Tab-separated table of C-alpha atoms and ligand atoms in Angstrom:
chain	number	residue	atom	x	y	z
A	680	MET	CA	121.018	57.797	128.215
A	681	LEU	CA	119.929	58.830	131.731
A	682	ILE	CA	120.353	62.529	132.490
A	683	LEU	CA	120.023	64.173	135.900
A	684	SER	CA	119.126	67.820	135.308
A	685	ILE	CA	118.913	70.883	137.533
A	686	GLU	CA	117.040	74.175	137.049
A	687	SER	CA	117.436	77.192	139.365
A	688	SER	CA	117.344	80.227	137.068
A	689	CYS	CA	114.590	82.117	138.910
A	690	ASP	CA	112.239	81.139	141.727
A	691	GLU	CA	111.814	77.393	141.184
A	692	THR	CA	114.337	74.812	142.386
A	693	SER	CA	113.843	71.788	140.179
A	694	ALA	CA	115.587	68.497	139.410
A	695	ALA	CA	114.600	65.762	136.985
A	696	VAL	CA	115.706	62.448	135.593
A	697	THR	CA	115.068	61.983	131.872
A	698	ARG	CA	115.866	59.352	129.276
A	699	GLU	CA	116.055	60.915	125.795
A	700	ARG	CA	112.551	62.451	125.504
A	701	ASP	CA	110.989	60.532	128.417
A	702	VAL	CA	110.515	62.072	131.852
A	703	LEU	CA	111.173	59.650	134.741
A	704	SER	CA	110.839	62.279	137.466
A	705	ASN	CA	110.440	66.059	137.643
A	706	ILE	CA	110.509	67.641	141.111
A	707	ILE	CA	109.703	71.346	141.474
A	708	SER	CA	110.020	73.307	144.698
A	709	THR	CA	108.449	76.701	144.101
A	710	GLN	CA	109.160	79.856	146.119
A	711	ILE	CA	106.097	81.746	144.854
A	712	ASP	CA	104.480	82.084	148.296
A	713	GLU	CA	107.571	83.748	149.714
A	714	HIS	CA	108.046	86.241	146.852
A	715	ARG	CA	104.315	87.064	146.741
A	716	ILE	CA	104.548	89.393	149.754
A	717	TYR	CA	107.055	91.540	147.830
A	718	GLY	CA	105.023	91.522	144.593
A	719	GLY	CA	107.890	89.986	142.584
A	720	VAL	CA	110.999	87.815	142.814
A	721	VAL	CA	113.613	89.040	145.310
A	722	PRO	CA	116.907	87.704	143.868
A	723	GLU	CA	118.719	87.345	147.201
A	724	ILE	CA	115.869	85.350	148.725
A	725	ALA	CA	115.684	83.172	145.597
A	726	SER	CA	119.413	82.334	145.813
A	727	ARG	CA	119.189	81.443	149.501
A	728	ARG	CA	116.182	79.166	149.018
A	729	HIS	CA	117.884	77.382	146.111
A	730	CYS	CA	120.886	76.695	148.391
A	731	GLU	CA	118.623	75.309	151.107
A	732	ASN	CA	116.440	73.174	148.826
A	733	ILE	CA	118.658	71.888	146.068
A	734	ALA	CA	120.080	68.763	147.745
A	735	ALA	CA	116.635	67.519	148.836
A	736	VAL	CA	115.105	68.252	145.422
A	737	VAL	CA	117.878	66.358	143.603
A	738	ASN	CA	117.617	63.382	145.982
A	739	GLU	CA	113.862	63.254	145.486
A	740	ALA	CA	114.248	63.336	141.691
A	741	ILE	CA	116.581	60.320	141.910
A	742	ASP	CA	114.227	58.431	144.280
A	743	ARG	CA	111.077	59.123	142.270
A	744	ALA	CA	112.779	57.981	139.071
A	745	GLY	CA	113.619	54.676	140.792
A	746	VAL	CA	117.323	54.986	139.946
A	747	THR	CA	120.554	55.594	141.876
A	748	PHE	CA	123.266	58.200	141.291
A	749	SER	CA	125.491	55.514	139.780
A	750	ASP	CA	122.892	54.911	137.008
A	751	ILE	CA	123.199	58.541	135.828
A	752	ASP	CA	125.082	59.043	132.530
A	753	ALA	CA	125.338	62.851	132.554
A	754	VAL	CA	124.503	65.893	134.678
A	755	ALA	CA	122.788	68.874	133.042
A	756	VAL	CA	122.120	72.344	134.387
A	757	THR	CA	120.600	75.675	133.344
A	758	ALA	CA	123.663	77.937	133.153
A	759	PHE	CA	122.196	80.982	131.309
A	760	PRO	CA	120.315	83.307	131.195
A	761	GLY	CA	118.708	84.096	134.579
A	762	LEU	CA	119.259	85.617	138.008
A	763	ILE	CA	122.965	85.232	138.552
A	764	GLY	CA	122.910	84.156	142.209
A	765	ALA	CA	120.102	81.710	141.520
A	766	LEU	CA	121.883	80.210	138.490
A	767	LEU	CA	125.144	79.870	140.426
A	768	THR	CA	123.525	77.581	142.974
A	769	GLY	CA	122.464	75.091	140.316
A	770	VAL	CA	125.679	75.389	138.311
A	771	ASN	CA	127.925	74.751	141.317
A	772	PHE	CA	125.804	71.861	142.545
A	773	ALA	CA	125.849	70.297	139.075
A	774	LYS	CA	129.617	70.759	138.762
A	775	GLY	CA	130.110	69.001	142.104
A	776	LEU	CA	127.849	66.136	141.057
A	777	SER	CA	129.540	65.760	137.693
A	778	LEU	CA	132.978	65.661	139.358
A	779	SER	CA	132.008	63.214	142.076
A	780	LEU	CA	130.127	60.880	139.692
A	781	ASN	CA	132.795	61.301	137.013
A	782	LYS	CA	130.086	61.941	134.409
A	783	PRO	CA	129.843	64.584	131.659
A	784	LEU	CA	128.447	68.019	132.484
A	785	ILE	CA	126.026	69.712	130.065
A	786	ALA	CA	125.270	73.451	130.243
A	787	VAL	CA	121.817	74.299	128.907
A	788	HIS	CA	120.328	77.617	127.747
A	789	HIS	CA	117.090	78.373	129.622
A	790	LEU	CA	115.078	79.335	126.523
A	791	ARG	CA	116.280	76.303	124.574
A	792	SER	CA	114.877	74.250	127.479
A	793	HIS	CA	111.520	76.026	127.283
A	794	ILE	CA	111.380	75.115	123.594
A	795	ALA	CA	112.377	71.524	124.419
A	796	ALA	CA	109.350	71.268	126.751
A	797	ASN	CA	107.473	70.797	123.484
A	798	TYR	CA	109.380	67.594	122.732
A	799	ILE	CA	107.993	66.010	125.922
A	800	SER	CA	104.419	66.858	125.128
A	801	ASN	CA	104.621	66.256	121.370
A	802	PRO	CA	106.632	63.101	120.632
A	803	ASP	CA	106.404	63.597	116.849
A	804	LEU	CA	107.724	67.203	116.870
A	805	LYS	CA	111.048	67.705	115.075
A	806	PRO	CA	112.840	70.841	113.819
A	807	PRO	CA	112.738	72.822	111.608
A	808	PHE	CA	109.984	75.055	112.953
A	809	LEU	CA	109.272	78.656	113.921
A	810	CYS	CA	109.071	79.206	117.670
A	811	LEU	CA	107.657	82.042	119.736
A	812	THR	CA	109.116	81.900	123.251
A	813	VAL	CA	107.322	84.154	125.727
A	814	SER	CA	108.295	84.320	129.358
A	815	GLY	CA	108.731	86.736	132.254
A	816	GLY	CA	112.113	87.947	131.029
A	817	ASN	CA	112.111	87.183	127.290
A	818	THR	CA	110.034	87.413	124.134
A	819	VAL	CA	111.890	85.819	121.233
A	820	LEU	CA	110.814	84.704	117.790
A	821	CYS	CA	113.337	82.256	116.400
A	822	GLU	CA	113.891	79.754	113.668
A	823	VAL	CA	114.696	76.369	115.197
A	824	LYS	CA	116.655	74.890	112.293
A	825	ASP	CA	117.825	71.876	114.277
A	826	TYR	CA	117.777	70.799	117.938
A	827	THR	CA	120.856	72.933	118.681
A	828	ASP	CA	120.719	75.392	115.791
A	829	PHE	CA	118.718	78.551	116.480
A	830	SER	CA	118.425	81.808	114.603
A	831	ILE	CA	116.714	84.816	116.181
A	832	ILE	CA	114.483	86.771	113.817
A	833	GLY	CA	112.579	88.894	116.328
A	834	ARG	CA	112.887	89.902	119.957
A	835	THR	CA	111.548	92.425	122.395
A	836	LEU	CA	113.357	95.731	122.327
A	837	ASP	CA	112.399	96.445	125.947
A	838	ASP	CA	110.057	94.499	128.255
A	839	ALA	CA	108.949	90.907	127.804
A	840	ALA	CA	105.239	90.083	127.441
A	841	GLY	CA	105.297	88.360	130.875
A	842	GLU	CA	106.792	91.481	132.493
A	843	CYS	CA	103.979	93.552	130.953
A	844	PHE	CA	101.366	91.171	132.410
A	845	ASP	CA	103.066	90.944	135.819
A	846	LYS	CA	103.565	94.673	136.421
A	847	THR	CA	100.152	95.785	135.153
A	848	ALA	CA	98.521	93.041	137.233
A	849	ARG	CA	100.345	94.378	140.281
A	850	ALA	CA	99.051	97.890	139.535
A	851	MET	CA	95.539	96.396	139.378
A	852	GLY	CA	96.065	94.923	142.858
A	853	LEU	CA	96.501	91.307	141.770
A	854	ASP	CA	98.892	88.958	143.564
A	855	TYR	CA	102.249	87.787	142.172
A	856	PRO	CA	102.631	86.065	139.738
A	857	GLY	CA	100.422	88.628	138.059
A	858	GLY	CA	100.268	87.040	134.599
A	859	VAL	CA	98.672	83.885	135.971
A	860	ASN	CA	96.086	85.772	138.039
A	861	LEU	CA	95.352	88.247	135.243
A	862	ASP	CA	94.570	85.317	132.959
A	863	LYS	CA	92.322	83.713	135.597
A	864	ILE	CA	90.103	86.712	136.204
A	865	ALA	CA	90.011	88.215	132.701
A	866	THR	CA	86.490	88.274	131.277
A	867	VAL	CA	85.577	89.981	128.001
A	868	ALA	CA	87.786	92.616	126.347
A	869	ASP	CA	86.310	96.054	125.743
A	870	PRO	CA	88.805	98.117	123.699
A	871	GLU	CA	86.368	101.029	123.518
A	872	ARG	CA	86.144	101.328	127.263
A	873	TYR	CA	89.867	100.815	127.766
A	874	PRO	CA	91.631	101.870	124.554
A	875	LEU	CA	95.220	100.609	124.629
A	876	PRO	CA	97.958	101.660	122.207
A	877	THR	CA	99.498	99.307	119.679
A	878	PRO	CA	103.302	99.611	119.908
A	879	LYS	CA	104.929	100.885	116.723
A	880	ILE	CA	108.488	99.835	115.997
A	881	ASN	CA	110.822	101.302	113.450
A	882	GLY	CA	112.876	98.716	111.665
A	883	ASP	CA	112.436	95.001	112.026
A	884	PRO	CA	108.777	93.955	111.612
A	885	TYR	CA	109.282	90.872	113.806
A	886	ASP	CA	110.546	92.792	116.856
A	887	PHE	CA	108.318	93.466	119.857
A	888	SER	CA	107.923	96.259	122.397
A	889	PHE	CA	105.794	95.968	125.522
A	890	SER	CA	107.045	98.748	127.799
A	891	GLY	CA	104.771	101.436	126.266
A	892	LEU	CA	101.758	99.184	126.658
A	893	LYS	CA	102.727	98.459	130.276
A	894	THR	CA	103.058	102.187	131.003
A	895	ALA	CA	99.765	102.958	129.237
A	896	VAL	CA	97.870	100.493	131.454
A	897	ILE	CA	99.536	101.762	134.639
A	898	ASN	CA	98.791	105.396	133.645
A	899	LEU	CA	95.190	104.496	132.851
A	900	ILE	CA	94.773	102.947	136.308
A	901	HIS	CA	96.292	105.975	138.080
A	902	ASN	CA	94.273	108.367	135.953
A	903	GLN	CA	90.977	106.637	136.740
A	904	LYS	CA	91.864	106.503	140.445
A	905	GLN	CA	92.611	110.243	140.494
A	906	LYS	CA	89.179	110.873	138.976
A	907	GLY	CA	87.627	108.656	141.639
A	908	ASN	CA	86.520	106.066	139.070
A	909	GLU	CA	86.540	102.343	139.769
A	910	ILE	CA	88.502	100.204	137.315
A	911	ASP	CA	86.673	97.147	136.033
A	912	VAL	CA	89.658	94.871	136.646
A	913	PRO	CA	88.382	91.728	134.843
A	914	VAL	CA	87.561	93.811	131.738
A	915	LEU	CA	90.907	95.652	131.777
A	916	CYS	CA	92.708	92.299	132.206
A	917	ALA	CA	90.847	90.890	129.198
A	918	THR	CA	91.537	94.013	127.127
A	919	LEU	CA	95.271	93.872	127.840
A	920	ARG	CA	95.405	90.096	127.294
A	921	LYS	CA	93.705	90.513	123.918
A	922	LYS	CA	96.096	93.310	122.900
A	923	VAL	CA	99.205	91.272	123.836
A	924	CYS	CA	97.830	88.201	122.035
A	925	ASP	CA	96.990	90.287	118.925
A	926	ILE	CA	100.614	91.518	118.759
A	927	LEU	CA	102.207	88.111	119.353
A	928	ILE	CA	99.922	86.350	116.876
A	929	GLU	CA	100.208	88.936	114.104
A	930	LYS	CA	104.026	88.998	114.148
A	931	THR	CA	104.385	85.237	114.414
A	932	PHE	CA	102.148	84.580	111.400
A	933	LEU	CA	103.897	87.283	109.395
A	934	ALA	CA	107.274	85.665	110.157
A	935	ALA	CA	105.947	82.179	109.392
A	936	LYS	CA	104.581	83.312	106.027
A	937	GLU	CA	107.627	85.305	104.972
A	938	ASN	CA	110.065	82.587	106.041
A	939	ASN	CA	108.042	79.639	104.723
A	940	TYR	CA	107.393	77.846	107.999
A	941	LYS	CA	104.367	75.573	108.243
A	942	LYS	CA	105.011	74.493	111.834
A	943	ILE	CA	104.492	76.998	114.668
A	944	VAL	CA	105.602	76.249	118.237
A	945	LEU	CA	104.804	78.208	121.389
A	946	ALA	CA	107.062	78.045	124.473
A	947	GLY	CA	107.841	79.742	127.811
A	948	GLY	CA	105.810	80.578	130.913
A	949	VAL	CA	103.346	82.823	129.049
A	950	SER	CA	102.500	79.913	126.717
A	951	ALA	CA	100.232	78.843	129.622
A	952	ASN	CA	98.009	81.816	128.795
A	953	SER	CA	94.559	80.490	127.929
A	954	GLU	CA	93.745	83.032	125.185
A	955	LEU	CA	97.177	82.755	123.569
A	956	ARG	CA	96.914	78.955	123.369
A	957	SER	CA	93.360	78.849	122.092
A	958	ARG	CA	93.778	81.632	119.519
A	959	PHE	CA	97.030	80.197	118.160
A	960	GLU	CA	95.351	76.824	117.906
A	961	SER	CA	92.308	78.093	116.040
A	962	GLU	CA	94.301	80.464	113.790
A	963	CYS	CA	96.728	77.670	112.873
A	964	LYS	CA	93.819	75.390	112.025
A	965	LYS	CA	92.166	78.117	109.933
A	966	ARG	CA	95.366	79.074	108.064
A	967	GLY	CA	96.697	75.528	107.586
A	968	TYR	CA	99.662	75.507	110.006
A	969	GLU	CA	100.708	72.735	112.400
A	970	PHE	CA	100.656	74.032	115.988
A	971	TYR	CA	102.510	72.751	119.038
A	972	THR	CA	102.583	73.943	122.630
A	973	PRO	CA	103.767	72.283	125.869
A	974	LEU	CA	101.400	70.607	128.318
A	975	LEU	CA	100.502	73.162	130.996
A	976	LYS	CA	102.659	71.389	133.588
A	977	TYR	CA	105.763	71.943	131.433
A	978	CYS	CA	105.110	75.633	130.554
A	979	GLY	CA	106.717	77.048	133.720
A	980	ASP	CA	110.300	76.514	134.851
A	981	ASN	CA	111.131	72.839	135.415
A	982	ALA	CA	114.179	70.607	135.117
A	983	ALA	CA	112.590	67.975	132.839
A	984	MET	CA	112.772	70.359	129.879
A	985	VAL	CA	116.451	70.994	130.730
A	986	GLY	CA	117.143	67.259	130.582
A	987	ILE	CA	115.446	66.896	127.192
A	988	GLN	CA	117.452	69.760	125.626
A	989	ALA	CA	120.613	68.453	127.333
A	990	TYR	CA	120.228	65.167	125.461
A	991	TYR	CA	120.401	67.017	122.124
A	992	GLU	CA	123.264	69.258	123.310
A	993	TYR	CA	125.194	66.145	124.322
A	994	LYS	CA	124.556	64.482	120.954
A	995	ALA	CA	125.883	67.646	119.266
A	996	GLY	CA	129.076	67.440	121.372
A	997	ASN	CA	128.174	70.431	123.552
A	998	THR	CA	129.558	69.425	126.927
A	999	ALA	CA	131.065	71.639	129.639
A	1000	ASP	CA	133.689	71.201	132.350
A	1001	VAL	CA	134.448	72.549	135.814
A	1002	SER	CA	135.356	75.921	134.352
A	1003	LEU	CA	131.635	76.445	133.594
A	1004	ASN	CA	130.269	79.692	134.998
A	1005	ALA	CA	126.708	81.017	135.119
A	1006	THR	CA	125.838	83.984	132.859
A	1007	ALA	CA	122.939	86.364	133.470
A	1008	THR	CA	122.333	87.181	129.795
A	1009	MET	CA	122.939	85.017	126.741
A	1010	PRO	CA	121.259	85.028	123.316
A	1011	ILE	CA	119.654	81.705	122.398
A	1012	ASP	CA	121.680	81.342	119.193
A	1013	LEU	CA	125.080	81.549	120.895
A	1014	ARG	CA	125.086	78.574	123.302
B	797	LIG	O1	109.090	81.018	131.644
B	797	LIG	P1	108.710	81.432	133.017
B	797	LIG	O2	108.162	80.391	133.956
B	797	LIG	O3	109.898	82.138	133.752
B	797	LIG	C1	110.828	82.872	133.080
B	797	LIG	O4	111.820	82.243	132.664
B	797	LIG	O5	110.602	84.096	132.928
B	797	LIG	O6	107.643	82.586	132.822
B	797	LIG	C2	107.071	83.255	133.890
B	797	LIG	C3	106.114	84.262	133.318
B	797	LIG	C4	105.595	85.235	134.363
B	797	LIG	O7	105.639	86.525	133.812
B	797	LIG	C5	104.150	84.763	134.550
B	797	LIG	O8	103.275	85.783	134.983
B	797	LIG	C6	103.819	84.320	133.144
B	797	LIG	O9	104.979	83.611	132.735
B	797	LIG	N1	102.639	83.451	133.074
B	797	LIG	C7	101.490	83.822	132.468
B	797	LIG	C8	100.604	82.748	132.637
B	797	LIG	N2	101.242	81.762	133.336
B	797	LIG	C9	102.490	82.223	133.588
B	797	LIG	N3	101.173	84.946	131.811
B	797	LIG	C10	99.939	85.013	131.310
B	797	LIG	N4	99.006	84.036	131.447
B	797	LIG	C11	99.288	82.891	132.107
B	797	LIG	N5	98.383	81.924	132.218
């Protein structure tokens, strides 16, 4: 089954052609350079660029796959969650394509796609497994019981881990996207020199909170500046990275143990983080868990992962029609 998929939930316009779990093409047009001057994604600019780029990106995905539009069996699109104007561009384009080709339309949840990126990189991976999805807007710990059956057991109560990296990196003077640059320049953590708080949460032990940590780093930077002290940016980056990894790793292993999972999967943009990947890998080896994470090229937003998840949504009978609308927020277990 050949699926043409479209992703436009944030600042990447992407289209792909996939066959079940195989990627025939995956074109990504990124807007990072344009948003960099503002230090973050400007939603209105993102929507406009998606409108300008989408037709060319889709045509290139078809060409690179060596197929024609008439070979396509279904059209898939990220419909939720994301920036509403950005999502609408992809959703409307996909609806038009589905109508004109007279092929089924499949609406795909963005985080389900991030998880599905693992199916491309790990052909033997099958649910059930426990998955930690960490991105710029979400931090979710969920049980993946089947390809389209998800159950959330932990989530961030405020900021996502990626947001914490991005905003503290900006306060340290690093370029957008901060998380990527913070990871690149981080050296060795020194928690004595830069003591950072560990968030405490009442209630669910699998929930996360990163806003206090974000504020603590920003306050520390301002405080040191007011005293005329230089911040050792690579050391502060490493200290924060270690703290975020400690939190993510501790809660994930607790959830895996208490819920009897032996397979741990990492997904989302922050799964590209070098320390997070290497520590999860070594901890899983040490504690006897199987560990899966996407290839680096599939960690960020891309349409190939949308196409892979769309295949499973289609098999489960989850198709959409022209009444499909984009939705800015949507829990992973609902659609
Ligand atoms: O999943 P994603 O591409 O977009 C969302 O759907 O949010 O994730 C983007 C996030 C950004 O916060 C970015 O800074 C972060 O992933 N990120 C990283 C790394 N690469 C991307 N954070 C830490 N270390 C990295 N290597």
